[in-house]
Short mmCIF file of C-alpha atoms and ligand atoms in Angstrom, two decimals:
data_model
loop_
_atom_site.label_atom_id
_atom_site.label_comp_id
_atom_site.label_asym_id
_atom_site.label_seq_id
_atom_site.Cartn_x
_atom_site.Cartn_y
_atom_site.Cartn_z
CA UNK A 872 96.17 124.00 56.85
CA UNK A 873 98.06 123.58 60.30
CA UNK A 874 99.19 127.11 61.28
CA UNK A 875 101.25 126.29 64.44
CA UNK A 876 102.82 123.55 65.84
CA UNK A 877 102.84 122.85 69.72
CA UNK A 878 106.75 122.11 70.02
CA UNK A 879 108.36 121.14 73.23
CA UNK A 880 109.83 125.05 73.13
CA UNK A 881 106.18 125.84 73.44
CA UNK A 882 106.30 124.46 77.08
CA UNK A 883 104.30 121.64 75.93
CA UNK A 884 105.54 118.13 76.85
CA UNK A 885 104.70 116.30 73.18
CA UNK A 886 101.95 113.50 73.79
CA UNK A 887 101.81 109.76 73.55
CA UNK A 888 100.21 107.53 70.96
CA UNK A 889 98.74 104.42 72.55
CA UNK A 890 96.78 101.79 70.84
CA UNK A 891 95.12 98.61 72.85
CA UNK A 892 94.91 95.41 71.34
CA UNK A 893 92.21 93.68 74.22
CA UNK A 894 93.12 90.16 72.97
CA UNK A 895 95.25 87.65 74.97
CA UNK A 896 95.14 83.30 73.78
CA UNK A 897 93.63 82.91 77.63
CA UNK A 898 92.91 84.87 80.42
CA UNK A 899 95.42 84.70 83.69
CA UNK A 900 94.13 84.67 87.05
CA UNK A 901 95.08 87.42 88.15
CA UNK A 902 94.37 89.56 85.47
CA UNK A 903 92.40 92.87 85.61
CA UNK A 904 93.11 94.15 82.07
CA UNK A 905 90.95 95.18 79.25
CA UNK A 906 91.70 91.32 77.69
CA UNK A 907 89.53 88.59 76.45
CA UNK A 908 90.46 85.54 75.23
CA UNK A 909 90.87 84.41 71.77
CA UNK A 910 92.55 82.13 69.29
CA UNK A 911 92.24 84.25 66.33
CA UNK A 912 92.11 88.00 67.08
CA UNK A 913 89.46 89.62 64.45
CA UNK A 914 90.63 91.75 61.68
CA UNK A 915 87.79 94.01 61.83
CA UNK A 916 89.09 95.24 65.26
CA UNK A 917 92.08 96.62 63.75
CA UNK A 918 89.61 98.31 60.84
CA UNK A 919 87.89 100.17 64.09
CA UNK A 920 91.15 101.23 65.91
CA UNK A 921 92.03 102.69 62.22
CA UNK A 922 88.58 104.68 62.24
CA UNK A 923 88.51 105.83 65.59
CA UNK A 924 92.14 107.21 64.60
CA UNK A 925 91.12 109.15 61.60
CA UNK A 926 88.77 110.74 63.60
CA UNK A 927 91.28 111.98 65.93
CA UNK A 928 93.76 112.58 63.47
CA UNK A 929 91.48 115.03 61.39
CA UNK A 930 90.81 117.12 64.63
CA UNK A 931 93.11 120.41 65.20
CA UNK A 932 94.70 119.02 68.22
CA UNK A 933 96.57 116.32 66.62
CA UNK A 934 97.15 117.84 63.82
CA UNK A 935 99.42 120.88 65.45
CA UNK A 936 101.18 118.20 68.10
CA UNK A 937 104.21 115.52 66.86
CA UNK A 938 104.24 112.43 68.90
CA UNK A 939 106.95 111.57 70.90
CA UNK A 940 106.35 107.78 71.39
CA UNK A 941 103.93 104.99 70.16
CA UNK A 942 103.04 102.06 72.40
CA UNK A 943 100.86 99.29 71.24
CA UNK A 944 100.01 97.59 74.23
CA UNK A 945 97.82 94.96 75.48
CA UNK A 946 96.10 92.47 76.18
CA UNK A 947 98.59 90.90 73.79
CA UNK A 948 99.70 92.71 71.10
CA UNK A 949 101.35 90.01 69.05
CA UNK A 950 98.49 87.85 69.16
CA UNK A 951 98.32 89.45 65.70
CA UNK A 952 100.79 89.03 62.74
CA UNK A 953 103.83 91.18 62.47
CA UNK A 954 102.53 92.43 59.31
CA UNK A 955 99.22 93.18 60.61
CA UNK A 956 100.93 95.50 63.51
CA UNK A 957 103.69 96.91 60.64
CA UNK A 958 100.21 97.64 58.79
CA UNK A 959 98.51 99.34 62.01
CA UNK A 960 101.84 101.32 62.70
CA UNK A 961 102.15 102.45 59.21
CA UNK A 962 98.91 103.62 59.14
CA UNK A 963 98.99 105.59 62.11
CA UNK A 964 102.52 107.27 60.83
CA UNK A 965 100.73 108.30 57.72
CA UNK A 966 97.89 110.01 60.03
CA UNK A 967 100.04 110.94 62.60
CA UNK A 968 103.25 113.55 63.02
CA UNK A 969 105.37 111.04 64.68
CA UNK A 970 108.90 112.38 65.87
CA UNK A 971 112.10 111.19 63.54
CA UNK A 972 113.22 109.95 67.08
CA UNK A 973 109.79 108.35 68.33
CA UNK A 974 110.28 105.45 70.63
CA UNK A 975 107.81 103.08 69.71
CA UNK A 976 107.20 100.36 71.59
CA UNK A 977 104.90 96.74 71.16
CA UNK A 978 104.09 93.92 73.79
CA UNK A 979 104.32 90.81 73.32
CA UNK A 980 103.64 87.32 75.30
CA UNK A 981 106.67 84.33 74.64
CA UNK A 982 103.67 82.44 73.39
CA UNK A 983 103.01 84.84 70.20
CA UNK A 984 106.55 85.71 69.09
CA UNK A 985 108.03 84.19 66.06
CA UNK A 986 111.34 85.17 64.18
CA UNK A 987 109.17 86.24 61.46
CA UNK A 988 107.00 88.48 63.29
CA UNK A 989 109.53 90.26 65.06
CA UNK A 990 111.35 90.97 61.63
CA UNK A 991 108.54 92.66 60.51
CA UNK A 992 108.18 94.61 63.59
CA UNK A 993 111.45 96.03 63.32
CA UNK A 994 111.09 96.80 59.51
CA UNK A 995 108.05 98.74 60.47
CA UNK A 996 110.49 100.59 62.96
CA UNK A 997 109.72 98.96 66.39
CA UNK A 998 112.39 100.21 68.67
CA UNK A 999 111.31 98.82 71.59
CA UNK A 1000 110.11 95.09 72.62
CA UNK A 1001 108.51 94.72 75.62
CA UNK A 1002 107.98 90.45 76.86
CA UNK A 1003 105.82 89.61 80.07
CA UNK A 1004 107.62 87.31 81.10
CA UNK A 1005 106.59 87.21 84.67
CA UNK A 1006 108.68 83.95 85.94
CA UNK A 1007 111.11 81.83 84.49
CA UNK A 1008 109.47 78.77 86.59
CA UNK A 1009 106.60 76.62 84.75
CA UNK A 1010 105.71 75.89 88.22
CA UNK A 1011 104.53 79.08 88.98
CA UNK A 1012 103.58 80.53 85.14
CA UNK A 1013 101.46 77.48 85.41
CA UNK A 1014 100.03 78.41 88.63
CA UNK A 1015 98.96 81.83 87.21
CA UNK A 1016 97.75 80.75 84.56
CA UNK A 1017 99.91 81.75 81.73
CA UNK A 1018 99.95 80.26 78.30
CA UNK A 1019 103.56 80.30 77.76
CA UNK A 1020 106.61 78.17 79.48
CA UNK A 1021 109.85 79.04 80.62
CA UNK A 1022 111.50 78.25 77.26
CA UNK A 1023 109.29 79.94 75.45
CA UNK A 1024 110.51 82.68 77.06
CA UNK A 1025 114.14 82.18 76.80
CA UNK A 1026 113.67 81.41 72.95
CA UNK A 1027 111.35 84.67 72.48
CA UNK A 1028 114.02 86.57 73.88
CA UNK A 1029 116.99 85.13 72.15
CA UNK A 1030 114.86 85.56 68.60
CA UNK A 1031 114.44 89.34 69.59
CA UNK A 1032 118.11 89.94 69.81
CA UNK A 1033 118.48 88.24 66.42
CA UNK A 1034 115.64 89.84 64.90
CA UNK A 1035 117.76 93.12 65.77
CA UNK A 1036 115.90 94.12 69.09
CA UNK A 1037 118.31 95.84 71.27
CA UNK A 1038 115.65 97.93 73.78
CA UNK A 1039 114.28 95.26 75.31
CA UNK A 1040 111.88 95.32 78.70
CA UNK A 1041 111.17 92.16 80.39
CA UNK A 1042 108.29 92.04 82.56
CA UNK A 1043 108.58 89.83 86.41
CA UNK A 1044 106.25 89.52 88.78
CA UNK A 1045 107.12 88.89 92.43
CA UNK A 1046 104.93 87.54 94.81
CA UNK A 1047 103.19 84.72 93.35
CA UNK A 1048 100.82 82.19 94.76
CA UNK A 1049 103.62 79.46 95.78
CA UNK A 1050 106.92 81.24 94.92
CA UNK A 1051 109.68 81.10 97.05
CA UNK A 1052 112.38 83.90 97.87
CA UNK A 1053 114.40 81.40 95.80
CA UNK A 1054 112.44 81.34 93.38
CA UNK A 1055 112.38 85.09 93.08
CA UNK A 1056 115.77 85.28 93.30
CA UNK A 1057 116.76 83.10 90.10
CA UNK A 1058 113.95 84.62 87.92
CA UNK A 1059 116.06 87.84 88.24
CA UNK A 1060 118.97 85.86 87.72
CA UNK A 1061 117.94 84.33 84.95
CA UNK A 1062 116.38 87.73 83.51
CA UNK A 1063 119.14 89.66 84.06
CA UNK A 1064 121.50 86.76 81.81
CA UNK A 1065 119.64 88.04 79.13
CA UNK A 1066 121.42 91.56 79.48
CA UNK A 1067 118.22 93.38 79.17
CA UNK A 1068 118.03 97.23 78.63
CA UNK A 1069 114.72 97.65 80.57
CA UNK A 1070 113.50 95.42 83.61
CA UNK A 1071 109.82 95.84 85.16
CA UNK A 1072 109.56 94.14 88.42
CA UNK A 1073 105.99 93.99 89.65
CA UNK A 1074 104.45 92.90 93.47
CA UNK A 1075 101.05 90.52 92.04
CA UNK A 1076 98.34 92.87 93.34
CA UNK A 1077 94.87 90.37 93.66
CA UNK A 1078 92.31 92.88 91.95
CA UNK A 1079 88.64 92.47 92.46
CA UNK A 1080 86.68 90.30 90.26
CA UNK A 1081 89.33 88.25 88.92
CA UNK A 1082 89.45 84.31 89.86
CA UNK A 1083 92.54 85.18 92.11
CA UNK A 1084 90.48 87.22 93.95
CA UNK A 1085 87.85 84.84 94.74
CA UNK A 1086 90.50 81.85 94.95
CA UNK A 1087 91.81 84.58 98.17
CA UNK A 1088 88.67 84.77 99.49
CA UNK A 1089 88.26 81.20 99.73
CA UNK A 1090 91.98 80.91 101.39
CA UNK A 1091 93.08 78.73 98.61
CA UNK A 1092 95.80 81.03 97.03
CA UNK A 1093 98.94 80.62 99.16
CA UNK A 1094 101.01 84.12 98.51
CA UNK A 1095 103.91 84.83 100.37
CA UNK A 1096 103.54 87.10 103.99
CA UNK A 1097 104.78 90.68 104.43
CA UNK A 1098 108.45 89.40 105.60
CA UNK A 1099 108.53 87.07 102.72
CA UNK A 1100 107.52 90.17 100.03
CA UNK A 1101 110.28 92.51 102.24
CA UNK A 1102 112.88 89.85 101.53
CA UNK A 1103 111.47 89.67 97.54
CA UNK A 1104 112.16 93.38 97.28
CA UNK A 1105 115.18 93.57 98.72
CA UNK A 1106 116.61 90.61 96.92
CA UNK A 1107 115.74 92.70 93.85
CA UNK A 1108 117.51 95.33 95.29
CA UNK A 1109 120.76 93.80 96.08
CA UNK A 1110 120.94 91.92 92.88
CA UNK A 1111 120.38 94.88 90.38
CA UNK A 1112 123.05 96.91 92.37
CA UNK A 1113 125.38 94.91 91.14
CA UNK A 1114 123.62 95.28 87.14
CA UNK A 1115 123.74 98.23 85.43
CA UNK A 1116 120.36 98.84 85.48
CA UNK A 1117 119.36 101.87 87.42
CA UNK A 1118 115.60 102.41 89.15
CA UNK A 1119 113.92 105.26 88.11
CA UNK A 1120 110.12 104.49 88.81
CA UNK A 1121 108.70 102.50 91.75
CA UNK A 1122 109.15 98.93 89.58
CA UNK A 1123 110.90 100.43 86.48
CA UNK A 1124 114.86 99.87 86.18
CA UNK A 1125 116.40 100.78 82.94
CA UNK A 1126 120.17 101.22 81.57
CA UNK A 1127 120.51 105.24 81.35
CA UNK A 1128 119.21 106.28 78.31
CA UNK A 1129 116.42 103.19 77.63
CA UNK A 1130 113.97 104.03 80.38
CA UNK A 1131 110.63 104.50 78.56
CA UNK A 1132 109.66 107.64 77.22
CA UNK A 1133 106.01 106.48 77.02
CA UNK A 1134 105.37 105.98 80.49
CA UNK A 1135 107.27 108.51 81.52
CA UNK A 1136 104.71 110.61 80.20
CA UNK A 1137 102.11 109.05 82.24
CA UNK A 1138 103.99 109.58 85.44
CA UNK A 1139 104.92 113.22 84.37
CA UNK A 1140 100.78 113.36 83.74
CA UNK A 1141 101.67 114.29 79.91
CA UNK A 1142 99.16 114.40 77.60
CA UNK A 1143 98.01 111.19 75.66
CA UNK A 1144 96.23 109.38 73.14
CA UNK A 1145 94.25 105.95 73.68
CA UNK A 1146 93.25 104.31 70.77
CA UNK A 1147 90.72 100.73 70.90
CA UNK A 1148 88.86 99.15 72.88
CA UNK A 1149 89.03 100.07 76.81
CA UNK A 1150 92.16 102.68 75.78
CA UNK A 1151 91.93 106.11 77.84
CA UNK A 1152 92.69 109.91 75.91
CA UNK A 1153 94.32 112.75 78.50
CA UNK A 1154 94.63 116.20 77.05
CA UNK A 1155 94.79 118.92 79.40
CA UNK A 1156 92.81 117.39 81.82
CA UNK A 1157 89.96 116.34 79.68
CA UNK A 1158 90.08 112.33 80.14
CA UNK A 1159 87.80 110.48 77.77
CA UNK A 1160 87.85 106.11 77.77
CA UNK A 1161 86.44 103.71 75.31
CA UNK A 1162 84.06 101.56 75.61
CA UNK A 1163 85.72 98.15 76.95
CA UNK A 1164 84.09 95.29 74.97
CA UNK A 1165 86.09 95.23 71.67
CA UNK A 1166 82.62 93.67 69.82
CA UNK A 1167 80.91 96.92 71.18
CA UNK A 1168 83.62 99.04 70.42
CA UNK A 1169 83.76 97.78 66.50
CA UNK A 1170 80.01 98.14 66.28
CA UNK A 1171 79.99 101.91 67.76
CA UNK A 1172 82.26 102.51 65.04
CA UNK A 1173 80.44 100.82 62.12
CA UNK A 1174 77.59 102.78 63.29
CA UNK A 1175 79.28 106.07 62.93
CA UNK A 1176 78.92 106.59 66.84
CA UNK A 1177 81.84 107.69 69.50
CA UNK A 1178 82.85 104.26 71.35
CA UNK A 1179 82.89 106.59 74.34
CA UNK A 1180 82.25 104.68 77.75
CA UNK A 1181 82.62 107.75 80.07
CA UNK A 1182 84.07 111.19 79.81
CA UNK A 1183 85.42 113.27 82.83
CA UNK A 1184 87.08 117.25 82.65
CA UNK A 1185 89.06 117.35 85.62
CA UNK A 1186 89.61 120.60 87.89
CA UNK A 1187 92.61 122.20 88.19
CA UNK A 1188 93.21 120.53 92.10
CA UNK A 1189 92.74 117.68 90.80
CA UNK A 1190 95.01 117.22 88.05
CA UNK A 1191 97.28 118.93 90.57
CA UNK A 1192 97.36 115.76 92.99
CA UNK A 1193 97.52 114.02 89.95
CA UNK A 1194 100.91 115.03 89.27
CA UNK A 1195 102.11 114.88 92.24
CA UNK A 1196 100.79 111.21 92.96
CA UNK A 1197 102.29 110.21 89.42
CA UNK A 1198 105.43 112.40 89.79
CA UNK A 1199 106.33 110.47 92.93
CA UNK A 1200 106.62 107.57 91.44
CA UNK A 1201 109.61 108.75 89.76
CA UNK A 1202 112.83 108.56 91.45
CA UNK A 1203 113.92 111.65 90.42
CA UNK A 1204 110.67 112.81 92.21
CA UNK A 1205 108.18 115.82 91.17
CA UNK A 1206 109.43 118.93 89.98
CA UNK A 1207 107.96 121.81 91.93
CA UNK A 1208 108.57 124.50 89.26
CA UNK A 1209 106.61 122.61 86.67
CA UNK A 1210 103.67 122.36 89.70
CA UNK A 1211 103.87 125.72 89.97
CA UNK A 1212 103.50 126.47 86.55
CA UNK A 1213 100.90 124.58 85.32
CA UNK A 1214 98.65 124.69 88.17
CA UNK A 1215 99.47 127.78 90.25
CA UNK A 1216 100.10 125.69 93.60
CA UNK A 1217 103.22 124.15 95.94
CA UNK A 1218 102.78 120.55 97.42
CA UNK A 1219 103.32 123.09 100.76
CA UNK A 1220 100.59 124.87 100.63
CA UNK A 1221 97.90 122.28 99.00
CA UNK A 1222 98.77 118.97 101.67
CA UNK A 1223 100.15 121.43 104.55
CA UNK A 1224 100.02 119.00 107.69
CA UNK A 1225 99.93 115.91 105.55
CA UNK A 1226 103.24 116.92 103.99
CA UNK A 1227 104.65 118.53 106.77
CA UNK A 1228 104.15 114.60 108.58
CA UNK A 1229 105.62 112.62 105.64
CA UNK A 1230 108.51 114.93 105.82
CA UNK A 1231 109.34 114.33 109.63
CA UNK A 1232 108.83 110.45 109.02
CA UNK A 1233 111.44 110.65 106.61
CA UNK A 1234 109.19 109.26 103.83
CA UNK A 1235 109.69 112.04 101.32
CA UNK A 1236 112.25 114.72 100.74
CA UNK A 1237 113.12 117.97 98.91
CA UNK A 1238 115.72 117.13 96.48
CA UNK A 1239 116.99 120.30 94.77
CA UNK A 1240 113.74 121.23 93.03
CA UNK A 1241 111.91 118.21 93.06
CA UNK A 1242 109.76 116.43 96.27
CA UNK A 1243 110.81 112.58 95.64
CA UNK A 1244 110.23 109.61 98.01
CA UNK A 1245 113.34 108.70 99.89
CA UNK A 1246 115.04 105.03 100.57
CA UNK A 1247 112.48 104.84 103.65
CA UNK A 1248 109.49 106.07 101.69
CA UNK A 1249 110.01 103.53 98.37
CA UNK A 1250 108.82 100.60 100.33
CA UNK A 1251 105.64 101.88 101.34
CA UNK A 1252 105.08 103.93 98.35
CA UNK A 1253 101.65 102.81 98.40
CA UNK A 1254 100.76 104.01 101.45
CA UNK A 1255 102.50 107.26 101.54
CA UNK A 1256 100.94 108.15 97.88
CA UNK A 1257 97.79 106.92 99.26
CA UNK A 1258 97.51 110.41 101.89
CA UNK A 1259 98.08 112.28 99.02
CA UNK A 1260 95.20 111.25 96.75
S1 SF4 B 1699 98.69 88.04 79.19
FE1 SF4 B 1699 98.50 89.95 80.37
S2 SF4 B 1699 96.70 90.99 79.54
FE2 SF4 B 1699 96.63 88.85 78.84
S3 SF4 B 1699 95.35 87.79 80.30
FE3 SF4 B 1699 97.47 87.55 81.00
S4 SF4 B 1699 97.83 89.28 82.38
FE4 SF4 B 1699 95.98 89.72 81.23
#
């Protein structure tokens, strides 16, 4: 019998459910997500995410905590039916405490959303759609490798609103192998047409050990220059000043009240649960990931055996710079109470010199209780969160 619930009056930010589906129709070249390619996803995956959750659901921990939000993410989620996902969600809310106001979110790719699927979705209580979009060009979707086309997307977007949808994200990449600032500037056009609630606008970062990265090595993958990128972002900037979607995370822009609650607990280094293959767990600084390969992962399982790939409990300093890395990359900044409180330390006294610098360049600020990046910092985010690992 649960004695006590952890309630956000207990101090306790409530945790996150995710759940990775690591199945996409074909793999992109730039990609460096848990994915593999498939036509038809396998049903006995799902069985193993189910497993691994009872497991989790039966411990203590869960059982005194209610979730705030549910993500099934990807990979590509819709790559399986909307009943199989209504299914998965169902099961998880009969397992789970899920809050009567849970956001709960599902990716999908233009390529695997039908009318009929999102219908289901929203009977199941999806609130939230999120559609990688990336480009409306073919050109350039081709170029990277995607398996959808630009009217895929528009029609995927158009049969969310009908199918009731009305928090919708749309993911864009910017700088892409061959795209112009022109380019650029009418996929946000045409994006924000679509009156979205949530935009995610992504730089293409060439990861190690993907075909991108090798294609770079080889000098065949023409991306645009510095100056070129510099004129991406602040295309992106002048445009959505004139939307009424506001930034609040490095590449997250949201009308107020639809920015997402799920990965705002990442950035605020909440505690959460990652379900399926590749998926990492975070509970008070004890981070546990699965194993990657979904076959591996469904076998562990059969077998009665934790699909654990590695397991890390991380010191008190640590999770401290954790906080503050992830914290910046909030508008609003990192609240230096909440520092205090959970770990006993100030971002003065831990970075001293280091701070003290990136305050005199102007890169970051004190803004009432909170150490944020400013307008000058934003740009270089990387590289200012970089002296603070
Ligand atoms: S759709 Fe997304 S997860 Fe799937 S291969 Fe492409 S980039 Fe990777």
């Amino acid at each position: 019998m649960v004695e006590r619930m952890i309630t956000p009056e207990s101090g306790e930010q409530p945790p996150a459910l995710y759940l990775h589906i690591p199945f996409c129709r074909s793999k992109c070249g730039y990609c460096s997500f848990s994915s593999f390619p498939c036509e038809t996803p396998p049903a006995a995956y799902l069985e193993a995410l189910k497993e691994q959750a009872l497991f989790f659901a039966g411990q203590d921990w869960c059982r005194e905590r209610v979730f705030a939000t549910v993500f099934i993410g990807g990979g590509t989620p819709t790559i399986y039916g909307g009943a199989e996902l209504a299914e998965l969600l169902g099961f998880m809310r009969q397992h789970f405490r899920l809050s009567d106001t849970a956001e709960i979110s599902v990716e999908g790719n233009p390529n695997s959303i039908s009318h009929e699927s999102l219908v289901q979705l929203r009977r199941a209580g999806v609130n939230r759609l999120s559609i990688g979009v990336q480009a409306f060009s073919d050109r350039l979707l081709k170029g990277i490798g995607r398996a959808h086309n630009v009217a895929q997307a528009r029609e995927a977007i158009t049969l969310a609103r009908q199918a009731g949808f009305d928090n919708i994200n749309l993911d864009l990449i910017y700088g892409l192998p061959g795209q112009s600032l022109e380019d650029w500037r009418r996929s946000l056009e045409i994006a924000l047409s679509f009156a979205p609630e949530h935009l995610a606008l992504y730089e293409l970062s060439v990861e190690e050990g993907t075909p991108f990265a090798a294609l770079e090595q080889a000098g065949r993958l023409p991306l645009p220059d510095d100056d070129e990128l510099a004129a991406m972002e602040e295309a992106a900037q002048g445009l959505l000043a004139g939307s009424d979607l506001i930034r609040y995370e490095i590449s997250n822009y949201a009308r107020p009240g639809r920015q997402c609650r799920h990965n705002i607990n990442y950035w605020q280094n909440g505690s959460y649960l990652g379900l399926g293959a590749g998926a990492v767990s975070c509970f008070s600084g004890l981070r546990v990931k699965n194993v990657a390969d979904p076959g591996q992962y469904v076998n562990l399982i059969a077998a009665g055996k934790a699909p654990y790939h590695d397991s890390e409990c991380l010191p008190l300093t640590a999770r401290f710079r954790e906080s503050v890395i992830m914290g910046l990359r909030l508008l609003a900044g990192v609240s230096l109470p909440l520092l205090r409180e959970q770990y006993g330390l100030t971002p003065q006294d831990y970075y001293g010199k280091i701070l003290d610098d990136l305050l005199a360049r102007k890169l970051i600020e004190f803004g009432g209780d909170h150490l944020r990046l400013t307008a000058l910092g934003l740009p270089v985010a990387n590289q200012v969160l970089a002296r603070l690992v």
